[in-house]
Coordinates of C-alpha atoms in Angstrom, one line a residue:
M1010 CA 15.7 58.1 -46.0
L1011 CA 17.8 61.1 -47.1
L1012 CA 20.8 59.9 -45.2
L1013 CA 20.7 56.3 -46.4
S1014 CA 20.3 57.5 -49.9
F1015 CA 23.1 60.0 -49.6
Q1016 CA 25.4 57.4 -48.1
S1017 CA 24.6 54.9 -50.9
Q1018 CA 25.4 57.5 -53.6
T1019 CA 28.6 58.7 -51.9
S1020 CA 30.3 55.5 -50.7
F1021 CA 32.5 55.5 -53.8
S1022 CA 36.2 54.9 -54.2
Q1023 CA 38.2 58.0 -54.5
E1024 CA 38.2 57.8 -58.3
E1025 CA 34.4 57.9 -58.4
Y1026 CA 33.9 61.2 -56.6
S1027 CA 32.8 64.1 -58.8
T1028 CA 36.0 65.8 -57.8
K1029 CA 39.6 64.8 -58.4
S1030 CA 41.0 66.9 -55.6
K1031 CA 42.4 64.8 -52.8
K1032 CA 42.3 67.7 -50.4
A1033 CA 38.6 68.4 -51.2
I1034 CA 37.8 64.6 -50.7
K1035 CA 39.6 64.6 -47.4
L1036 CA 37.6 67.6 -46.2
F1037 CA 34.4 65.9 -47.4
Q1038 CA 35.2 62.7 -45.5
S1039 CA 36.0 64.7 -42.4
A1040 CA 32.6 66.4 -42.8
M1041 CA 30.9 63.0 -43.1
Q1042 CA 32.4 61.9 -39.8
K1043 CA 31.4 65.2 -38.1
Y1044 CA 27.9 64.8 -39.5
D1045 CA 27.7 61.2 -38.2
S1046 CA 28.6 62.7 -34.8
R1047 CA 25.9 65.4 -35.1
L1048 CA 28.5 68.1 -35.3
D1049 CA 26.5 69.9 -38.0
T1050 CA 28.2 73.4 -37.8
E1051 CA 31.7 71.9 -38.0
A1052 CA 30.5 69.6 -40.9
I1053 CA 29.2 72.6 -42.9
A1054 CA 32.5 74.4 -42.4
E1055 CA 34.4 71.5 -43.8
L1056 CA 32.1 71.2 -46.7
D1057 CA 32.4 74.9 -47.5
N1058 CA 36.2 74.5 -47.5
A1059 CA 35.9 71.5 -49.9
I1060 CA 33.6 73.5 -52.2
A1061 CA 36.1 76.4 -52.1
I1062 CA 38.7 74.0 -53.5
D1063 CA 36.3 72.6 -56.2
N1064 CA 33.0 74.4 -56.7
K1065 CA 31.7 71.5 -58.8
F1066 CA 32.0 68.9 -56.0
I1067 CA 28.4 67.6 -56.2
E1068 CA 28.5 65.3 -53.1
A1069 CA 29.5 68.3 -50.9
Y1070 CA 26.4 70.2 -52.0
I1071 CA 24.2 67.1 -51.4
L1072 CA 25.5 66.5 -47.9
K1073 CA 25.0 70.2 -47.1
A1074 CA 21.4 69.9 -48.2
N1075 CA 21.0 66.8 -46.1
I1076 CA 22.3 68.7 -43.0
Y1077 CA 20.0 71.6 -43.7
H1078 CA 17.1 69.2 -44.0
D1079 CA 17.8 67.7 -40.6
N1080 CA 17.7 71.2 -39.1
K1081 CA 14.5 72.2 -41.0
K1082 CA 16.3 74.9 -43.0
Y1083 CA 14.4 74.1 -46.1
L1084 CA 15.3 77.1 -48.2
E1085 CA 19.0 76.5 -47.7
E1086 CA 18.4 72.8 -48.4
I1087 CA 16.7 73.8 -51.7
N1088 CA 19.6 76.0 -52.7
E1089 CA 22.2 73.3 -52.2
Y1090 CA 20.2 70.7 -54.1
N1091 CA 19.7 73.1 -57.0
R1092 CA 23.4 73.8 -57.1
A1093 CA 24.0 70.0 -57.4
I1094 CA 21.4 69.7 -60.2
N1095 CA 22.9 72.6 -62.1
I1096 CA 26.3 71.0 -62.1
D1097 CA 25.1 67.6 -63.4
S1098 CA 21.3 67.0 -63.6
A1099 CA 21.9 63.2 -64.1
F1100 CA 24.3 62.7 -61.2
S1101 CA 21.6 61.6 -58.7
P1102 CA 18.0 61.4 -60.0
K1103 CA 16.7 61.1 -56.5
T1104 CA 17.9 64.7 -55.9
Y1105 CA 14.7 65.8 -57.7
L1106 CA 12.5 64.0 -55.3
F1107 CA 14.4 65.4 -52.3
V1108 CA 14.4 69.0 -53.5
A1109 CA 10.6 68.7 -54.3
E1110 CA 9.9 67.6 -50.8
A1111 CA 11.8 70.6 -49.4
E1112 CA 9.9 72.9 -51.7
L1113 CA 6.7 71.4 -50.5
N1114 CA 7.7 72.0 -46.9
I1115 CA 7.8 75.8 -47.5
G1116 CA 4.9 76.1 -49.9
M1117 CA 6.8 76.4 -53.2
Y1118 CA 4.1 74.3 -54.8
K1119 CA 4.8 75.1 -58.5
E1120 CA 8.5 74.4 -58.2
S1121 CA 7.8 71.2 -56.3
K1122 CA 5.3 70.1 -58.9
D1123 CA 7.7 70.8 -61.7
H1124 CA 10.5 68.8 -60.1
L1125 CA 8.2 65.8 -59.3
T1126 CA 6.8 65.8 -62.8
Y1127 CA 10.3 65.6 -64.2
F1128 CA 11.3 62.9 -61.7
L1129 CA 8.4 60.7 -62.7
T1130 CA 9.6 60.8 -66.4
L1131 CA 12.9 59.2 -65.5
D1132 CA 13.7 55.6 -66.3
K1133 CA 14.3 52.8 -63.8
I1134 CA 12.7 54.5 -60.8
K1135 CA 12.0 52.1 -57.9
A1136 CA 8.4 51.5 -57.3
S1137 CA 8.6 52.8 -53.7
L1138 CA 10.2 56.1 -54.8
K1139 CA 7.6 56.4 -57.6
A1140 CA 4.8 56.0 -55.1
Q1141 CA 6.3 58.6 -52.9
A1142 CA 6.7 61.0 -55.8
E1143 CA 3.1 60.5 -56.9
D1144 CA 1.8 61.2 -53.4
K1145 CA 3.9 64.3 -53.1
L1146 CA 2.8 65.4 -56.6
S1147 CA -0.9 65.2 -55.6
R1148 CA -0.1 67.4 -52.6
A1149 CA 1.9 69.9 -54.7
E1150 CA -0.9 70.1 -57.3
Y1151 CA -3.5 70.6 -54.6
G1152 CA -1.4 73.2 -52.8
Y1153 CA -0.8 75.1 -56.1
K1154 CA -4.4 75.1 -57.1
S1155 CA -5.6 76.0 -53.5
S1156 CA -3.2 78.9 -53.3
L1157 CA -4.7 80.4 -56.4
H1158 CA -8.2 80.1 -54.9
P1159 CA -8.0 81.2 -51.2
V1160 CA -11.0 80.9 -48.9
D1161 CA -12.1 83.9 -46.9
F1162 CA -9.9 84.1 -43.8
K1163 CA -9.1 87.1 -41.6
P1164 CA -7.6 85.8 -38.4
V1165 CA -7.6 88.1 -35.3
N1166 CA -5.2 87.6 -32.4
L1167 CA -7.3 87.3 -29.2
G1168 CA -4.9 89.7 -27.5
S1169 CA -3.0 89.9 -24.2
N1170 CA -5.8 88.7 -22.0
I1171 CA -5.6 85.3 -23.7
N1172 CA -2.1 85.2 -25.2
S1173 CA 1.1 85.8 -23.3
E1174 CA 4.9 85.8 -24.0
Y1175 CA 4.6 82.0 -23.9
D1176 CA 2.9 79.5 -26.2
E1177 CA -0.9 79.1 -26.0
Y1178 CA -2.7 76.4 -27.8
W1179 CA -5.6 73.8 -27.7
P1180 CA -8.5 76.2 -27.1
S1181 CA -11.8 74.9 -25.9
L1182 CA -15.2 76.6 -25.5
T1183 CA -18.4 76.0 -23.6
A1184 CA -21.4 76.0 -25.9
D1185 CA -22.6 79.4 -24.7
E1186 CA -19.1 80.8 -25.3
E1187 CA -19.0 82.1 -21.7
F1188 CA -15.7 80.3 -20.9
M1189 CA -12.6 79.6 -22.9
F1190 CA -10.0 77.1 -21.7
I1191 CA -6.4 77.1 -23.2
T1192 CA -3.2 75.2 -22.7
R1193 CA -0.2 77.5 -21.9
Q1194 CA 3.4 76.5 -21.7
I1195 CA 5.0 78.2 -18.7
P1196 CA 8.3 78.0 -16.8
S1197 CA 8.5 75.1 -14.4
N1198 CA 10.4 77.4 -12.0
P1199 CA 9.6 81.1 -12.6
N1200 CA 12.8 82.0 -10.8
E1201 CA 15.1 80.2 -13.2
R1202 CA 16.2 81.1 -16.7
V1203 CA 13.6 79.8 -19.2
T1204 CA 14.7 77.0 -21.4
H1205 CA 12.8 74.5 -23.5
T1206 CA 13.4 71.7 -21.0
G1207 CA 12.4 74.0 -18.1
M1208 CA 8.8 74.4 -19.3
Q1209 CA 5.5 72.7 -18.4
E1210 CA 1.9 72.8 -19.6
D1211 CA -0.9 74.2 -17.5
F1212 CA -4.6 75.1 -18.2
Y1213 CA -5.9 78.6 -18.1
I1214 CA -9.5 79.8 -18.2
S1215 CA -11.0 83.1 -19.4
K1216 CA -14.6 84.4 -19.1
K1217 CA -16.4 86.3 -21.8
N1218 CA -17.2 89.8 -20.8
Y1219 CA -19.6 91.1 -23.5
Y1220 CA -17.3 91.1 -26.5
D1221 CA -14.0 90.7 -24.8
W1222 CA -12.2 88.0 -22.9
T1223 CA -11.1 88.6 -19.3
L1224 CA -7.5 87.9 -18.3
A1225 CA -6.9 84.2 -18.4
K1226 CA -6.3 82.7 -15.0
N1227 CA -4.5 79.5 -14.0
M1228 CA -7.1 76.8 -13.3
G1229 CA -5.1 75.7 -10.3
K1230 CA -5.5 72.6 -8.2
P1231 CA -6.6 69.9 -8.5
I1232 CA -6.5 70.0 -12.4
N1233 CA -3.1 71.6 -12.7
T1234 CA -0.1 70.0 -11.1
P1235 CA 3.7 70.5 -11.3
N1236 CA 3.7 68.0 -14.2
N1237 CA 2.4 68.5 -17.7
E1238 CA -1.4 68.6 -18.5
G1239 CA -2.4 69.4 -22.1
A1240 CA -5.1 69.3 -24.8
L1241 CA -8.1 70.0 -22.5
C1242 CA -11.6 69.9 -23.8
I1243 CA -14.6 71.2 -21.9
S1244 CA -17.9 69.4 -22.5
P1245 CA -20.4 71.8 -24.2
D1246 CA -22.5 72.1 -21.0
G1247 CA -19.4 73.0 -19.0
M1248 CA -19.8 70.0 -16.6
Y1249 CA -16.8 67.9 -17.5
V1250 CA -13.3 68.4 -18.6
F1251 CA -11.2 65.7 -20.4
Y1252 CA -7.5 66.2 -21.0
T1253 CA -4.2 64.5 -21.6
V1254 CA -1.6 63.5 -19.0
C1255 CA 1.7 61.9 -19.9
N1256 CA 4.4 59.9 -18.1
R1257 CA 2.8 59.3 -14.7
P1258 CA 3.7 56.1 -12.9
E1259 CA 0.0 55.2 -12.3
D1260 CA -0.9 55.6 -16.0
F1261 CA -1.7 52.7 -18.4
G1262 CA 0.5 54.0 -21.2
S1263 CA 2.8 56.8 -22.1
C1264 CA -0.1 59.3 -22.3
D1265 CA -3.6 58.8 -20.8
I1266 CA -6.9 60.7 -20.8
Y1267 CA -8.2 62.0 -17.5
Y1268 CA -11.4 63.7 -16.5
S1269 CA -12.9 65.9 -13.8
K1270 CA -16.5 67.0 -13.0
I1271 CA -17.5 70.4 -11.7
I1272 CA -19.7 70.5 -8.6
G1273 CA -20.9 74.1 -8.0
D1274 CA -17.8 75.9 -9.0
I1275 CA -15.3 73.3 -7.7
W1276 CA -13.6 70.7 -9.9
T1277 CA -13.4 67.2 -8.5
V1278 CA -10.0 65.4 -8.1
P1279 CA -9.2 64.2 -11.7
Q1280 CA -9.6 60.5 -12.4
N1281 CA -7.9 58.4 -15.1
V1282 CA -10.6 57.5 -17.7
G1283 CA -9.3 53.9 -17.4
T1284 CA -9.7 51.0 -19.7
P1285 CA -10.8 50.3 -22.3
V1286 CA -10.3 54.0 -23.5
N1287 CA -6.8 54.1 -22.1
S1288 CA -4.3 51.4 -23.0
E1289 CA -0.6 50.6 -22.8
Y1290 CA -0.2 52.9 -25.9
W1291 CA -0.7 56.6 -26.4
E1292 CA -4.1 58.3 -25.9
S1293 CA -4.6 62.0 -26.2
N1294 CA -6.6 64.9 -27.7
P1295 CA -10.1 64.2 -26.2
S1296 CA -13.3 65.8 -27.5
F1297 CA -16.7 65.1 -25.9
S1298 CA -20.0 65.1 -27.7
S1299 CA -22.8 67.6 -26.8
D1300 CA -25.2 64.8 -26.1
G1301 CA -23.0 63.6 -23.3
K1302 CA -22.5 60.1 -24.8
T1303 CA -19.4 59.9 -26.8
L1304 CA -15.7 60.6 -26.3
Y1305 CA -13.5 61.1 -29.4
Y1306 CA -9.8 60.8 -29.0
V1307 CA -6.5 59.9 -30.6
S1308 CA -4.5 56.7 -30.1
N1309 CA -1.7 54.7 -31.7
R1310 CA -3.1 51.4 -30.3
P1311 CA -3.1 48.3 -32.6
G1312 CA -6.1 47.8 -34.8
G1313 CA -6.0 51.2 -36.4
N1314 CA -5.3 52.3 -40.0
G1315 CA -2.0 54.1 -39.5
L1316 CA 0.3 55.8 -37.0
M1317 CA -2.2 57.9 -35.0
D1318 CA -6.0 57.3 -35.5
I1319 CA -9.2 58.9 -34.2
W1320 CA -11.2 56.5 -32.0
S1321 CA -14.5 56.8 -30.2
A1322 CA -16.0 55.3 -27.1
E1323 CA -19.6 55.5 -25.6
I1324 CA -20.6 56.0 -22.0
V1325 CA -22.4 52.9 -20.9
N1326 CA -22.9 53.7 -17.2
V1327 CA -22.1 56.4 -14.6
S1328 CA -22.0 55.1 -11.0
P1329 CA -23.5 57.0 -8.1
M1330 CA -19.9 58.1 -7.2
G1331 CA -19.4 59.5 -10.7
K1332 CA -17.2 56.7 -12.1
I1333 CA -17.8 56.4 -15.9
S1334 CA -17.8 53.1 -17.6
W1335 CA -17.0 53.0 -21.4
S1336 CA -17.8 50.8 -24.3
V1337 CA -15.0 49.1 -26.3
P1338 CA -13.4 51.9 -28.4
Q1339 CA -14.1 51.9 -32.2
N1340 CA -11.8 53.1 -34.9
L1341 CA -13.7 55.9 -36.4
S1342 CA -13.8 55.4 -40.1
D1343 CA -11.7 54.5 -43.1
T1344 CA -12.9 57.8 -44.7
I1345 CA -11.2 59.7 -41.8
N1346 CA -8.2 57.6 -40.7
T1347 CA -5.3 57.0 -43.1
I1348 CA -2.0 55.1 -42.9
N1349 CA -0.4 58.3 -41.5
N1350 CA -1.6 60.6 -38.7
E1351 CA -5.0 61.9 -37.7
I1352 CA -5.0 64.0 -34.6
A1353 CA -6.9 66.8 -32.8
P1354 CA -10.5 65.8 -33.3
F1355 CA -13.2 68.3 -32.4
I1356 CA -16.8 67.2 -32.5
H1357 CA -19.0 70.2 -33.0
P1358 CA -22.1 70.7 -30.7
D1359 CA -24.3 69.7 -33.7
N1360 CA -22.9 66.2 -33.0
S1361 CA -22.5 65.5 -36.7
T1362 CA -19.6 67.6 -37.9
L1363 CA -16.0 66.5 -37.0
Y1364 CA -13.0 68.7 -37.5
F1365 CA -9.5 67.1 -37.3
S1366 CA -5.9 67.4 -38.4
S1367 CA -4.2 65.0 -40.8
D1368 CA -1.0 64.5 -42.8
G1369 CA -2.5 61.5 -44.5
H1370 CA -5.2 63.2 -46.6
V1371 CA -4.0 65.4 -49.5
G1372 CA -3.4 68.9 -48.3
M1373 CA -1.1 71.9 -48.3
G1374 CA 1.7 70.1 -46.5
G1375 CA 2.4 69.0 -42.9
L1376 CA -0.8 68.7 -40.8
D1377 CA -3.9 70.2 -42.4
I1378 CA -7.3 70.8 -40.9
F1379 CA -10.2 68.8 -42.4
Y1380 CA -13.8 68.2 -41.7
T1381 CA -16.4 65.5 -42.3
K1382 CA -20.1 65.2 -41.6
R1383 CA -22.1 62.2 -40.3
D1384 CA -25.4 61.4 -41.9
S1385 CA -28.6 60.1 -40.2
L1386 CA -27.3 56.5 -40.7
G1387 CA -24.0 57.2 -38.9
N1388 CA -21.8 57.3 -42.0
W1389 CA -19.1 59.9 -42.3
S1390 CA -18.8 61.8 -45.5
A1391 CA -15.6 62.1 -47.6
T1392 CA -13.2 64.5 -45.8
Q1393 CA -12.9 68.1 -47.0
N1394 CA -9.9 70.3 -46.6
V1395 CA -10.8 73.6 -45.0
G1396 CA -8.6 75.3 -47.6
F1397 CA -5.9 77.9 -48.0
P1398 CA -4.9 80.1 -46.2
I1399 CA -6.4 78.5 -43.1
N1400 CA -4.1 75.6 -44.0
T1401 CA -0.6 76.3 -45.1
F1402 CA 2.6 74.4 -45.7
S1403 CA 3.1 74.3 -41.9
D1404 CA 1.2 72.3 -39.3
E1405 CA -2.3 73.4 -38.5
R1406 CA -4.2 71.8 -35.6
G1407 CA -6.6 72.4 -32.7
L1408 CA -9.4 74.0 -34.6
I1409 CA -12.7 74.5 -32.7
V1410 CA -15.9 76.1 -33.9
N1411 CA -18.6 77.9 -31.8
A1412 CA -22.1 76.5 -31.4
Q1413 CA -23.5 78.8 -34.0
G1414 CA -20.9 77.5 -36.4
N1415 CA -19.9 80.9 -37.7
Y1416 CA -16.7 81.6 -35.7
A1417 CA -13.6 79.4 -35.2
Y1418 CA -10.5 79.4 -33.1
F1419 CA -7.1 77.8 -33.4
A1420 CA -3.5 78.3 -32.4
S1421 CA -0.9 79.7 -34.8
N1422 CA 2.5 81.3 -34.8
R1423 CA 1.7 83.6 -37.8
D1424 CA 2.4 87.2 -37.2
S1425 CA 3.3 86.6 -33.6
K1426 CA 6.4 87.6 -31.7
N1427 CA 5.5 85.2 -28.8
G1428 CA 5.3 81.8 -30.5
L1429 CA 1.9 80.2 -30.6
D1430 CA -1.1 82.4 -29.9
I1431 CA -4.8 81.8 -30.0
Y1432 CA -6.6 83.4 -33.0
G1433 CA -10.2 83.7 -33.9
F1434 CA -11.8 84.1 -37.4
E1435 CA -15.1 84.0 -39.1
L1436 CA -15.5 80.6 -40.7
Y1437 CA -16.6 80.7 -44.3
E1438 CA -20.0 79.3 -45.2
N1439 CA -19.1 76.0 -46.8
A1440 CA -17.0 74.8 -43.9
R1441 CA -19.6 75.5 -41.3
P1442 CA -21.5 72.8 -39.3
T1443 CA -25.2 72.5 -38.8
L1444 CA -26.5 75.6 -37.0
V1445 CA -27.3 74.9 -33.4
T1446 CA -28.4 76.9 -30.4
Y1447 CA -28.5 76.0 -26.7
V1448 CA -31.0 75.7 -24.0
K1449 CA -30.0 76.7 -20.6
G1450 CA -31.5 77.4 -17.2
F1451 CA -31.7 75.8 -13.7
I1452 CA -34.0 73.4 -11.9
Y1453 CA -35.4 74.4 -8.5
D1454 CA -38.0 73.5 -5.8
S1455 CA -41.1 75.4 -6.7
L1456 CA -41.9 76.0 -3.0
S1457 CA -38.6 76.7 -1.3
K1458 CA -36.8 77.9 -4.4
E1459 CA -33.9 75.8 -3.5
R1460 CA -31.8 74.8 -6.6
L1461 CA -32.0 71.0 -7.3
H1462 CA -29.7 68.4 -8.7
A1463 CA -32.2 66.6 -11.0
K1464 CA -32.3 64.4 -14.0
F1465 CA -33.5 66.0 -17.3
E1466 CA -34.1 64.7 -20.8
L1467 CA -34.5 66.2 -24.2
M1468 CA -36.3 64.4 -26.9
D1469 CA -37.2 64.9 -30.6
L1470 CA -40.9 65.3 -30.5
E1471 CA -41.4 63.8 -34.0
T1472 CA -39.4 60.6 -33.3
S1473 CA -39.6 60.4 -29.5
E1474 CA -35.8 59.7 -29.7
T1475 CA -34.0 60.7 -26.5
L1476 CA -31.3 63.1 -27.6
I1477 CA -29.9 64.0 -24.3
S1478 CA -30.1 62.5 -20.8
S1479 CA -28.2 64.3 -18.1
N1480 CA -28.2 65.9 -14.7
S1481 CA -28.2 69.5 -13.6
N1482 CA -25.3 70.8 -11.5
E1483 CA -25.2 69.3 -8.0
I1484 CA -24.9 72.6 -6.3
N1485 CA -26.5 75.3 -8.4
G1486 CA -29.0 73.2 -10.4
E1487 CA -27.8 74.7 -13.7
Y1488 CA -27.8 72.9 -17.0
L1489 CA -27.0 73.7 -20.6
V1490 CA -27.6 71.6 -23.7
C1491 CA -27.0 72.1 -27.4
L1492 CA -29.7 71.5 -30.0
P1493 CA -30.0 71.9 -33.8
I1494 CA -32.5 74.5 -34.8
N1495 CA -35.5 73.8 -37.1
K1496 CA -36.9 71.1 -34.8
N1497 CA -39.5 70.6 -32.1
Y1498 CA -38.4 69.3 -28.7
A1499 CA -39.8 67.8 -25.6
F1500 CA -38.2 68.5 -22.3
N1501 CA -38.8 66.7 -19.0
A1502 CA -37.1 66.9 -15.6
S1503 CA -37.5 64.6 -12.6
K1504 CA -36.2 64.0 -9.1
D1505 CA -37.1 61.6 -6.3
G1506 CA -39.8 63.0 -4.1
Y1507 CA -41.0 65.4 -6.8
M1508 CA -43.6 65.5 -9.6
F1509 CA -41.9 65.3 -12.9
Y1510 CA -42.0 68.4 -15.2
S1511 CA -42.7 68.4 -18.9
E1512 CA -42.5 71.1 -21.5
N1513 CA -42.2 71.4 -25.3
F1514 CA -40.8 74.1 -27.4
S1515 CA -40.0 74.8 -31.0
L1516 CA -36.7 76.0 -32.5
K1517 CA -38.1 76.1 -36.0
D1518 CA -38.7 79.8 -36.2
M1519 CA -35.6 80.9 -34.2
T1520 CA -34.3 84.2 -35.7
D1521 CA -31.2 84.6 -33.5
P1522 CA -29.5 81.4 -32.5
S1523 CA -26.9 83.4 -30.5
K1524 CA -29.6 84.1 -27.9
P1525 CA -30.3 80.9 -25.9
Y1526 CA -33.7 79.4 -25.2
T1527 CA -33.9 79.9 -21.4
L1528 CA -35.9 77.4 -19.4
N1529 CA -35.9 77.5 -15.6
I1530 CA -37.7 74.4 -14.3
P1531 CA -39.8 74.4 -11.1
L1532 CA -40.4 70.9 -9.5
L1533 CA -43.4 70.4 -7.2
P1534 CA -42.9 68.1 -4.2
I1535 CA -45.2 65.1 -4.3
K1536 CA -48.3 65.9 -2.1
E1537 CA -51.9 65.2 -2.1
D1538 CA -53.9 67.4 -4.5
V1539 CA -50.8 68.5 -6.4
K1540 CA -51.3 68.4 -10.1
I1541 CA -49.2 69.1 -13.2
V1542 CA -50.0 69.5 -16.9
L1543 CA -48.8 66.8 -19.2
K1544 CA -47.6 69.2 -21.8
N1545 CA -46.3 66.6 -24.2
I1546 CA -49.6 64.7 -24.5
F1547 CA -51.0 65.4 -28.0
Y1548 CA -54.3 64.3 -29.6
E1549 CA -55.7 64.4 -33.1
T1550 CA -57.8 67.6 -33.6
N1551 CA -61.2 67.3 -32.0
K1552 CA -60.5 63.6 -31.3
Y1553 CA -59.2 61.6 -28.4
Q1554 CA -56.7 59.4 -30.3
L1555 CA -53.2 60.0 -29.1
K1556 CA -50.6 61.3 -31.6
P1557 CA -47.3 59.4 -31.9
E1558 CA -45.5 62.4 -30.4
S1559 CA -47.1 61.5 -27.0
K1560 CA -45.1 58.4 -26.6
A1561 CA -42.2 60.0 -24.7
E1562 CA -44.6 61.7 -22.2
L1563 CA -46.6 58.5 -21.6
T1564 CA -43.4 56.6 -20.9
K1565 CA -42.4 59.3 -18.4
L1566 CA -45.7 59.0 -16.7
L1567 CA -45.4 55.3 -16.5
E1568 CA -41.9 55.6 -15.0
F1569 CA -43.3 57.9 -12.4
M1570 CA -46.1 55.5 -11.4
N1571 CA -43.7 52.6 -11.2
K1572 CA -41.2 54.5 -9.1
N1573 CA -43.8 55.9 -6.7
S1574 CA -45.8 52.8 -6.1
K1575 CA -47.9 54.2 -3.2
V1576 CA -49.3 57.1 -5.2
K1577 CA -52.8 57.1 -6.5
I1578 CA -53.6 59.6 -9.3
E1579 CA -56.4 61.0 -11.4
I1580 CA -56.0 61.7 -15.1
S1581 CA -57.9 64.9 -15.8
G1582 CA -59.1 66.1 -19.2
H1583 CA -59.8 69.8 -20.0
T1584 CA -61.0 71.7 -23.1
D1585 CA -61.5 75.2 -24.3
N1586 CA -65.0 76.7 -24.6
I1587 CA -65.4 76.2 -28.3
G1588 CA -68.5 74.0 -28.8
N1589 CA -71.2 73.1 -26.4
Q1590 CA -70.7 71.7 -22.9
A1591 CA -71.9 68.2 -23.7
Y1592 CA -69.5 67.9 -26.6
N1593 CA -66.6 69.1 -24.5
Q1594 CA -67.5 66.9 -21.6
S1595 CA -67.3 63.9 -23.8
L1596 CA -64.1 65.0 -25.5
S1597 CA -62.3 65.8 -22.2
E1598 CA -63.5 62.5 -20.6
N1599 CA -62.4 60.4 -23.5
R1600 CA -59.0 62.0 -23.7
A1601 CA -58.4 61.4 -20.0
K1602 CA -59.6 57.8 -20.5
T1603 CA -57.2 57.2 -23.3
V1604 CA -54.2 58.0 -21.0
Y1605 CA -55.9 56.0 -18.2
E1606 CA -56.1 52.9 -20.5
Y1607 CA -52.5 53.3 -21.5
L1608 CA -51.5 53.0 -17.9
L1609 CA -53.7 49.9 -17.3
E1610 CA -52.3 48.3 -20.4
N1611 CA -48.8 48.8 -19.0
N1612 CA -49.6 47.0 -15.7
I1613 CA -50.5 49.9 -13.5
P1614 CA -53.2 48.5 -11.1
K1615 CA -56.7 49.9 -11.7
E1616 CA -57.0 50.8 -8.0
R1617 CA -54.2 53.4 -8.4
V1618 CA -55.6 55.3 -11.4
S1619 CA -58.9 57.1 -12.1
Y1620 CA -59.9 59.6 -14.8
K1621 CA -62.3 62.4 -15.2
G1622 CA -63.4 65.0 -17.8
Y1623 CA -63.8 68.6 -16.7
N1624 CA -64.9 70.1 -20.1
F1625 CA -64.1 73.9 -20.0
S1626 CA -65.1 74.3 -16.3
E1627 CA -61.5 74.8 -15.0
P1628 CA -59.7 77.2 -17.5
I1629 CA -56.1 78.2 -16.6
A1630 CA -56.0 81.0 -19.2
S1631 CA -58.5 83.3 -21.1
N1632 CA -60.6 81.6 -23.7
N1633 CA -60.7 84.9 -25.7
T1634 CA -57.4 84.3 -27.4
E1635 CA -56.0 81.3 -29.4
E1636 CA -53.0 81.2 -27.1
G1637 CA -55.2 81.0 -24.0
R1638 CA -57.5 78.4 -25.6
A1639 CA -54.4 76.2 -26.4
Q1640 CA -53.4 76.3 -22.8
N1641 CA -56.8 75.3 -21.7
R1642 CA -56.8 72.2 -24.0
R1643 CA -54.8 70.1 -21.7
T1644 CA -54.3 66.8 -19.8
E1645 CA -53.3 66.8 -16.2
F1646 CA -52.6 64.3 -13.6
K1647 CA -53.3 64.9 -9.9
I1648 CA -52.2 63.2 -6.7
I1649 CA -55.3 61.8 -5.1
S1650 CA -53.5 60.1 -2.1
I1651 CA -50.2 58.7 -0.9
E1652 CA -50.5 55.5 1.1

């Protein structure tokens, strides 16, 4: 736009130049030819010579400004435009728009605001230029106001164990903050002189050692290759990585998203995510939700709002071989995506707060970091700028926030002698997500102690909604899930050949979310006389009517019976010792009968189920404490026989 505008205002006959010097005009025309040939240094020299002949040669100053703009030398650009304006403020009104843009590019918000305000008072401005000026004015005003009211921000360089002499960017964390993954730009051939074209991107990983990060190590094969890999995200549970790969012959488009799963401590051979997530266009910047269901990413495919948009796709199936099938991608929201660029999404482990970068929303200039929150109906709130000085007139991208929501990381070249480095900082209160913690542990055989690859589910006790359905690690049986605090949860685990396990716990009174809720799960092999407590069966006080919170557990019991069709069971009711024996016998029997009737109503044959009340005759804890009595008030199911 600058070049076209400049050419239109300088394609005059010799008499119409602002100078009468033929020699200066000849030098200027020579500079134009060199500029068209991208010989910028020679063009500047010719223009300086022309200005030396006539220091009021306005076109020469404007062309110099244009050349500096192309080379991102914005301060020099501003100086040349101001010299042209000082000679004749009416010579080219568009110069005010151009100098304001340059001022915006280096954070001179007040000066930019003043030039734009004046430009908009001029007559006969084209509608397109007026729209540009109004957009830039809103940004200049926002930048000026924000710079007067900075948010709390004290970035700390993560040091030489994470950062190197090369560029580091796109950090990613596991939910427990035990591992950090980064993208590092390294020489393609360490034995050759380093040039920009001789660099490639690889992933590095660092482990948290108390309060420090260990030396980041190359992830190696099969993730890293001699080609470029970038913008990796680790799933919060550490089980999957998704990342961007570009310009491979087998890809669908110019850049595609790949994924790999960890088995034990070995990453599987990466696979292309495939269609419909990847397309013939550009896909990059993946971020995977903590519930293991949704992939957020960036694409310039048709159907979006602008240049680059944020999209999402849901997992609909995972084959026994680990191949993931995806839903048709959805453009995220008009409140998020604009006609310009939205990139670098990060969905926080709270699964409702999204951070991203945009040059379409009003900000400080370039790409700014924004956040939005999703409500219970799935609607995204109006975007919020994270503020100055987190955002500056430069590009900011790649922000991630820890599970607790109080600490963030991003890449920046501020105060760094080695290009882009990873920085950490305490995130101010208003920009924080919902506070979450994590539950971690492992699943194992209760008899042999062997670690098990098993299915587990976490549910909201109040709504019976399944929040997470996943599997423990195939080798070490470990799992990790993120959960918002201030809720009650049901947990169950199951595996073919084993009794299912159920548990419930509360995160309502958690005082230190940084400390995880640890839950190691023993699974009992299915045998005669084996019994387990149905910990998520709940009754009204002193009654046998089931509470709604029991629905998830009843469903799990029904699934067990349908899957193990040769098993016969007894539903057993137990009470504490408060009250007389007759009362407790009736209560325990009726409670067991309620579960029994549920199974019959759901087509379990009567011959496979019986029930019995045991009153307080079989305590599993002391009846002298409330905690013990609560354990004794229970419903069990026992294997009677296996045909």
